[in-house]
mmCIF file with all atom_site columns, C-alpha atoms in Angstrom:
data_model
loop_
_atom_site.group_PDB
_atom_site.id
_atom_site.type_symbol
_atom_site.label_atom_id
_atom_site.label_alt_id
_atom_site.label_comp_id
_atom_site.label_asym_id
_atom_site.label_entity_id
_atom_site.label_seq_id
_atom_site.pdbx_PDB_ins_code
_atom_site.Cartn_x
_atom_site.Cartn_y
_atom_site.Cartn_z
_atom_site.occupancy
_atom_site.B_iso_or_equiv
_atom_site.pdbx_formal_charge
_atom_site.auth_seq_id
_atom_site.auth_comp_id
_atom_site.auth_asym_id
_atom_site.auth_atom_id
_atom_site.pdbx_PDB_model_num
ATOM 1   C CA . UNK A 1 1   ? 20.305  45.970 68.931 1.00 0.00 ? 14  UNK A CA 1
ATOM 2   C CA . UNK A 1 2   ? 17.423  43.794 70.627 1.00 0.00 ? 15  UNK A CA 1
ATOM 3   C CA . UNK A 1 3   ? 16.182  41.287 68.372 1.00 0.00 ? 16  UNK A CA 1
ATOM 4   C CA . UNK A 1 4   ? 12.209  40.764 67.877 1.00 0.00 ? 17  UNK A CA 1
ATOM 5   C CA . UNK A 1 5   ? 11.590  38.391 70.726 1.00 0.00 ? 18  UNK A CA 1
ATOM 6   C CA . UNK A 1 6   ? 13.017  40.922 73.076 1.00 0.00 ? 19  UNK A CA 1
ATOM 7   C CA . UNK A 1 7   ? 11.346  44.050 71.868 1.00 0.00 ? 20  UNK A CA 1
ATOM 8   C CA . UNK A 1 8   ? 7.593   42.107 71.534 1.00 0.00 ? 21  UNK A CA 1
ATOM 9   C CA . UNK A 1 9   ? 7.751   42.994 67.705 1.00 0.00 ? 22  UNK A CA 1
ATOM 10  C CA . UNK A 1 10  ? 4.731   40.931 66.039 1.00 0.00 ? 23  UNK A CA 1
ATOM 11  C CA . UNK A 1 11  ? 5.661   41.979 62.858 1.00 0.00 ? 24  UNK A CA 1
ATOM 12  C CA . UNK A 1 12  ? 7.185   38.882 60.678 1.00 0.00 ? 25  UNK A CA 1
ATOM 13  C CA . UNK A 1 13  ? 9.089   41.097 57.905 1.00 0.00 ? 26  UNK A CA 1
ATOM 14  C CA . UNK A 1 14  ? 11.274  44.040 57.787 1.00 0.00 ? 27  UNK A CA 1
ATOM 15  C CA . UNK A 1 15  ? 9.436   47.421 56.294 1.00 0.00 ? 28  UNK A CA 1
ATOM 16  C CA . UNK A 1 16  ? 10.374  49.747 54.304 1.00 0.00 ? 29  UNK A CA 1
ATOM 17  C CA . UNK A 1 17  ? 9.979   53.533 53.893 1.00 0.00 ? 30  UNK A CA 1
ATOM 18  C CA . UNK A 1 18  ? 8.131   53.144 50.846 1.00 0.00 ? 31  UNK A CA 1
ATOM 19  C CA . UNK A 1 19  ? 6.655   56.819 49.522 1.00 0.00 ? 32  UNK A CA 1
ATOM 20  C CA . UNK A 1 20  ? 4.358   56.196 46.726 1.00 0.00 ? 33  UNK A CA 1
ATOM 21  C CA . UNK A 1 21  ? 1.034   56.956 45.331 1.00 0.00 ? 34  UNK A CA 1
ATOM 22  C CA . UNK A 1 22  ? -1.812  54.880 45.891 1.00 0.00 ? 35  UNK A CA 1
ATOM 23  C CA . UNK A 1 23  ? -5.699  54.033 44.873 1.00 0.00 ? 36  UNK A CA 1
ATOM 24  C CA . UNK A 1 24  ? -7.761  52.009 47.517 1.00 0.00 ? 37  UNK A CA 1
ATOM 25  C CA . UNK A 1 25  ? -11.126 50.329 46.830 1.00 0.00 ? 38  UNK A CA 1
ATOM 26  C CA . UNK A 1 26  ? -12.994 48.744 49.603 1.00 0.00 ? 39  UNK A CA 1
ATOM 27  C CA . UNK A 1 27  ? -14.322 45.561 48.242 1.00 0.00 ? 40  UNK A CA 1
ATOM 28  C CA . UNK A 1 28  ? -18.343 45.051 50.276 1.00 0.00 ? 41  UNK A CA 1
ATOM 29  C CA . UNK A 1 29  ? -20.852 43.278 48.523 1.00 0.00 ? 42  UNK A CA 1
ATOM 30  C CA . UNK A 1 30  ? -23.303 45.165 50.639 1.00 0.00 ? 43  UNK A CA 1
ATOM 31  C CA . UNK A 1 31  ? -22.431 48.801 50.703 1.00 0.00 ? 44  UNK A CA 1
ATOM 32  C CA . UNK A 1 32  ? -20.776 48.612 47.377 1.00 0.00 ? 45  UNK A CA 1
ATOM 33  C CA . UNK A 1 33  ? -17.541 50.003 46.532 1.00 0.00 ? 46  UNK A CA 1
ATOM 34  C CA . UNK A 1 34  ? -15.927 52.747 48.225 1.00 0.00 ? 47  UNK A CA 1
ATOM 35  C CA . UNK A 1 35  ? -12.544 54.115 46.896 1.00 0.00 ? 48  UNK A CA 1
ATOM 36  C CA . UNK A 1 36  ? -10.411 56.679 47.549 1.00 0.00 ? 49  UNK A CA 1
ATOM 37  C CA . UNK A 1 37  ? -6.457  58.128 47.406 1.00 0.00 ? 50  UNK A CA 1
ATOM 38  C CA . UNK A 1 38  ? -3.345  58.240 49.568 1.00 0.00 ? 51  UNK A CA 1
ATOM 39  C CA . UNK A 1 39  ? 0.172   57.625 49.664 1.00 0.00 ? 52  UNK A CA 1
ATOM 40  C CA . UNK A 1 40  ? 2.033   54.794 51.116 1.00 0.00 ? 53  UNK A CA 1
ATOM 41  C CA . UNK A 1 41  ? 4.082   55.241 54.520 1.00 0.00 ? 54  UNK A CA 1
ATOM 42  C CA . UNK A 1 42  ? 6.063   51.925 54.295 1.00 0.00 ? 55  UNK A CA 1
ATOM 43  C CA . UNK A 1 43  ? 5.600   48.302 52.960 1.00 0.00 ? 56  UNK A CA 1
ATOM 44  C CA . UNK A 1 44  ? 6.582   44.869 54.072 1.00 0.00 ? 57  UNK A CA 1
ATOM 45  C CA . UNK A 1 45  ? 6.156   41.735 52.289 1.00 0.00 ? 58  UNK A CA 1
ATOM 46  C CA . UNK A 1 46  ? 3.083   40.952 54.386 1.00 0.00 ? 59  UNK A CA 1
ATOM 47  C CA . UNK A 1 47  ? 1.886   44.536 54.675 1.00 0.00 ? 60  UNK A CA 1
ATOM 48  C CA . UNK A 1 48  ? 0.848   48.124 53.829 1.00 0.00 ? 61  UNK A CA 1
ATOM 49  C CA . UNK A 1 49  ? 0.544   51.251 55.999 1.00 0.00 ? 62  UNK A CA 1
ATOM 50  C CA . UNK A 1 50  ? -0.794  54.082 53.697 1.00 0.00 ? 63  UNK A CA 1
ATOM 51  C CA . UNK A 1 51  ? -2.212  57.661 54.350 1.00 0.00 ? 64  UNK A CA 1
ATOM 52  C CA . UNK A 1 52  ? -6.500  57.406 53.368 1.00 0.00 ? 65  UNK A CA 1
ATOM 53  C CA . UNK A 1 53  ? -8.999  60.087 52.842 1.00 0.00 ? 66  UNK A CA 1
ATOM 54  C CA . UNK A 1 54  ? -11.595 58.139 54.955 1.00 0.00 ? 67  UNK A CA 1
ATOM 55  C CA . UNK A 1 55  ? -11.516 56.116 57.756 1.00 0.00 ? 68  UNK A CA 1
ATOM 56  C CA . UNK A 1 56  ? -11.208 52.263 56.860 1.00 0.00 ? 69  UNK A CA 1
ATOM 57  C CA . UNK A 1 57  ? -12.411 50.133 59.534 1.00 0.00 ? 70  UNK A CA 1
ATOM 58  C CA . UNK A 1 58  ? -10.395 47.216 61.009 1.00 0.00 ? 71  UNK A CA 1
ATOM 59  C CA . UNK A 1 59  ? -11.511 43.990 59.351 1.00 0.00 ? 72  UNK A CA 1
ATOM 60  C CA . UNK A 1 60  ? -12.757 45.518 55.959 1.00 0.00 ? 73  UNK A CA 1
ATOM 61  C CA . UNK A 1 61  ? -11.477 43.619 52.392 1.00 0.00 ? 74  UNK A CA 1
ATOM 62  C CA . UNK A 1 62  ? -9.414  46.127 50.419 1.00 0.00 ? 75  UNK A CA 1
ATOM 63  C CA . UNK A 1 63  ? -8.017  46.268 47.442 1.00 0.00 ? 76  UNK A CA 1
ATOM 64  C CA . UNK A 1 64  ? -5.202  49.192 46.662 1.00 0.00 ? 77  UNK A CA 1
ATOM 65  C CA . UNK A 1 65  ? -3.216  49.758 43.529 1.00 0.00 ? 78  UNK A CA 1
ATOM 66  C CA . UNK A 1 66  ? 0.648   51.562 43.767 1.00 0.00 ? 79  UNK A CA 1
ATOM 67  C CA . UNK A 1 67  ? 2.690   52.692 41.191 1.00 0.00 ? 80  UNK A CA 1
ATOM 68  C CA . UNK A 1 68  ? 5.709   50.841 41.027 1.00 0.00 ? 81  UNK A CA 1
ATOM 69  C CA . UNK A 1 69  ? 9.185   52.847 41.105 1.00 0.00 ? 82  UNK A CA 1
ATOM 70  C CA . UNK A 1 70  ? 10.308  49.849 39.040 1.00 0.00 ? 83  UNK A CA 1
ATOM 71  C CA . UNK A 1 71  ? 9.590   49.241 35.138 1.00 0.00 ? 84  UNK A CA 1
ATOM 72  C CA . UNK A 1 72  ? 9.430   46.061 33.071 1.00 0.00 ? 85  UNK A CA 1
ATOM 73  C CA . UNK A 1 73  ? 11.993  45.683 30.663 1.00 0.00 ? 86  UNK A CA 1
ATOM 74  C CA . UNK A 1 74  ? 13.090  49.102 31.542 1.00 0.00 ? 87  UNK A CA 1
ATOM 75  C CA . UNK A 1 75  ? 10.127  50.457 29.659 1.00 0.00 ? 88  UNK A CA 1
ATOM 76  C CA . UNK A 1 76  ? 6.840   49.711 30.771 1.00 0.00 ? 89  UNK A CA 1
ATOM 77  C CA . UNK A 1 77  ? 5.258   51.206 33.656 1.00 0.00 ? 90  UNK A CA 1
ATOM 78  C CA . UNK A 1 78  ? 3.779   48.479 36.391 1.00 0.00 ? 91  UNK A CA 1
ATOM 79  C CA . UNK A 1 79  ? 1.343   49.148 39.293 1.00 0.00 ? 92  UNK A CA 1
ATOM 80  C CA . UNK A 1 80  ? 1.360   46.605 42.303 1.00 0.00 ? 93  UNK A CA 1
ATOM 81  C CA . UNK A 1 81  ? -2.133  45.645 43.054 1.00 0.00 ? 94  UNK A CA 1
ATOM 82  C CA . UNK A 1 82  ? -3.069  44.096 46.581 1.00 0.00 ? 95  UNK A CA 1
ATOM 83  C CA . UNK A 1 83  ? -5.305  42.726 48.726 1.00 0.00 ? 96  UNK A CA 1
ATOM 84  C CA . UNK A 1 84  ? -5.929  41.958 52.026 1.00 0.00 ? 97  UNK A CA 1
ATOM 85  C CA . UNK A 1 85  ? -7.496  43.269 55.241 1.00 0.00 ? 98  UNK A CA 1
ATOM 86  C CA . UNK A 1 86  ? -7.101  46.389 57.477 1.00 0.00 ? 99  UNK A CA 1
ATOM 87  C CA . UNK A 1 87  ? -5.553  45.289 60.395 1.00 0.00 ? 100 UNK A CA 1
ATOM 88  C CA . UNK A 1 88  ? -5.672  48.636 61.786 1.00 0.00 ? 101 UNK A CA 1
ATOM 89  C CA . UNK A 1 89  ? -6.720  52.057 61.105 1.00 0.00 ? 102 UNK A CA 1
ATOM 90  C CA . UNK A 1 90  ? -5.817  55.716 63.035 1.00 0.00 ? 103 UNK A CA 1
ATOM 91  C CA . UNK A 1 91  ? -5.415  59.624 62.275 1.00 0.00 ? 104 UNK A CA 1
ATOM 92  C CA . UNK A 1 92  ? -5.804  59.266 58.687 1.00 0.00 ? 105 UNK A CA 1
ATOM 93  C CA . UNK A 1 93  ? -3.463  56.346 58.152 1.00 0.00 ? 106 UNK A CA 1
ATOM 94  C CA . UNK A 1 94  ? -4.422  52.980 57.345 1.00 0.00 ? 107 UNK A CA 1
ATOM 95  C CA . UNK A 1 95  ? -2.351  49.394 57.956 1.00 0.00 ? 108 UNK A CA 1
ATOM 96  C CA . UNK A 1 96  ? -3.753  46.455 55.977 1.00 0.00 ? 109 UNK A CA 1
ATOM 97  C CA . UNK A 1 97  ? -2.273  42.620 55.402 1.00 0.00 ? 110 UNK A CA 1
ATOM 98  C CA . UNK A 1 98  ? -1.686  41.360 52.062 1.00 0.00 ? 111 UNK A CA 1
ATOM 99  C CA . UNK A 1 99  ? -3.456  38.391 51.383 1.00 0.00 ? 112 UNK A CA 1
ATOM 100 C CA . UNK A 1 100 ? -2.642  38.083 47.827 1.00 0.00 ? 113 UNK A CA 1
ATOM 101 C CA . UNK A 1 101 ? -1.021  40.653 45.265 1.00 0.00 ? 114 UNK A CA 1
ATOM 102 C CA . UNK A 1 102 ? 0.290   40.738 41.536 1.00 0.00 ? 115 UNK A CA 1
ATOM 103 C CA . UNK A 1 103 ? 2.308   42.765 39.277 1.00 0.00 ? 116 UNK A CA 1
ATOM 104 C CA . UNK A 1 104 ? 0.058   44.930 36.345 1.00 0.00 ? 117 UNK A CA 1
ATOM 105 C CA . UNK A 1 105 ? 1.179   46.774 33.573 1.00 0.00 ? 118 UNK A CA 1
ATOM 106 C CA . UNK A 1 106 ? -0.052  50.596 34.135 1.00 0.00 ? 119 UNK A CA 1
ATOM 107 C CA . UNK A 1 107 ? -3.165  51.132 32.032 1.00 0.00 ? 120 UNK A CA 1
ATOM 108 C CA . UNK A 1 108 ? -3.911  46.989 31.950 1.00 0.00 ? 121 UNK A CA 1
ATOM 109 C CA . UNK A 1 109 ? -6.531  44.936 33.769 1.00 0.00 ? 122 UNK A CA 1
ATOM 110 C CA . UNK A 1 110 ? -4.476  41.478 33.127 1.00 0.00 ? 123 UNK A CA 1
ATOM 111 C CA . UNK A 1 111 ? -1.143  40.694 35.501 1.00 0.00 ? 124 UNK A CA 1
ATOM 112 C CA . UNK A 1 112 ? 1.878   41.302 34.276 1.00 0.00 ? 125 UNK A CA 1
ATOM 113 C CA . UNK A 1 113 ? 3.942   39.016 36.580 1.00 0.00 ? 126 UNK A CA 1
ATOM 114 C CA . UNK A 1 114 ? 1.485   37.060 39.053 1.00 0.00 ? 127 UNK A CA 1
ATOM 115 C CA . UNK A 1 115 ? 2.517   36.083 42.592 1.00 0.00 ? 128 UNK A CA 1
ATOM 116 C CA . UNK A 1 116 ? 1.127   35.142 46.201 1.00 0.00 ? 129 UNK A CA 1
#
């Protein structure tokens, strides 16, 4: 198995098949918001690549929401909420960097567990 310097790989985390539904809102103070659905492809620590019903152009703020397969204290639902920039966009499928994220409880506007 090559390691990353031998194989070119820019990518600074691992990634993980990750299949899970997802909300997007691109955050423009000019054009206003523009949402949409999709479902994620995989997930990294520093990244997203997720299926999108529109095309997202490279360099746009986003903002997506995912349910979470995990629950807090085994009983409440969370969504992880993210944003960043797309970093790339073809054939329906999206890649965007997280710039900063936090844990919500589903239905809630305030963080349940707050991290960047």
């Amino acid at each position: 198995m090559k390691n990353r310097k031998e194989t070119n790989e820019r990518r600074a985390s691992d990634r993980f098949p990750i299949e899970r539904d997802l909300r997007y809102k691109v955050l423009s103070k000019r054009t206003g918001d523009e949402s949409g659905a999709g479902k994620t492809v995989n997930m990294s620590s520093n990244g997203v690549l997720f299926s999108t019903e529109s095309i997202l152009l490279p360099g746009r703020r986003v903002e997506v929401a995912i349910n979470w397969p995990a629950q807090l204290n085994s009983k409440v639902s969370l969504k992880l909420v993210a944003r960043g920039r797309v970093v790339r966009y073809e054939q329906g499928m999206a890649a965007m960097e997280i710039q900063q994220y936090e844990f919500r409880t589903l239905g809630s506007s305030q963080p349940a567990v707050a991290a960047q």
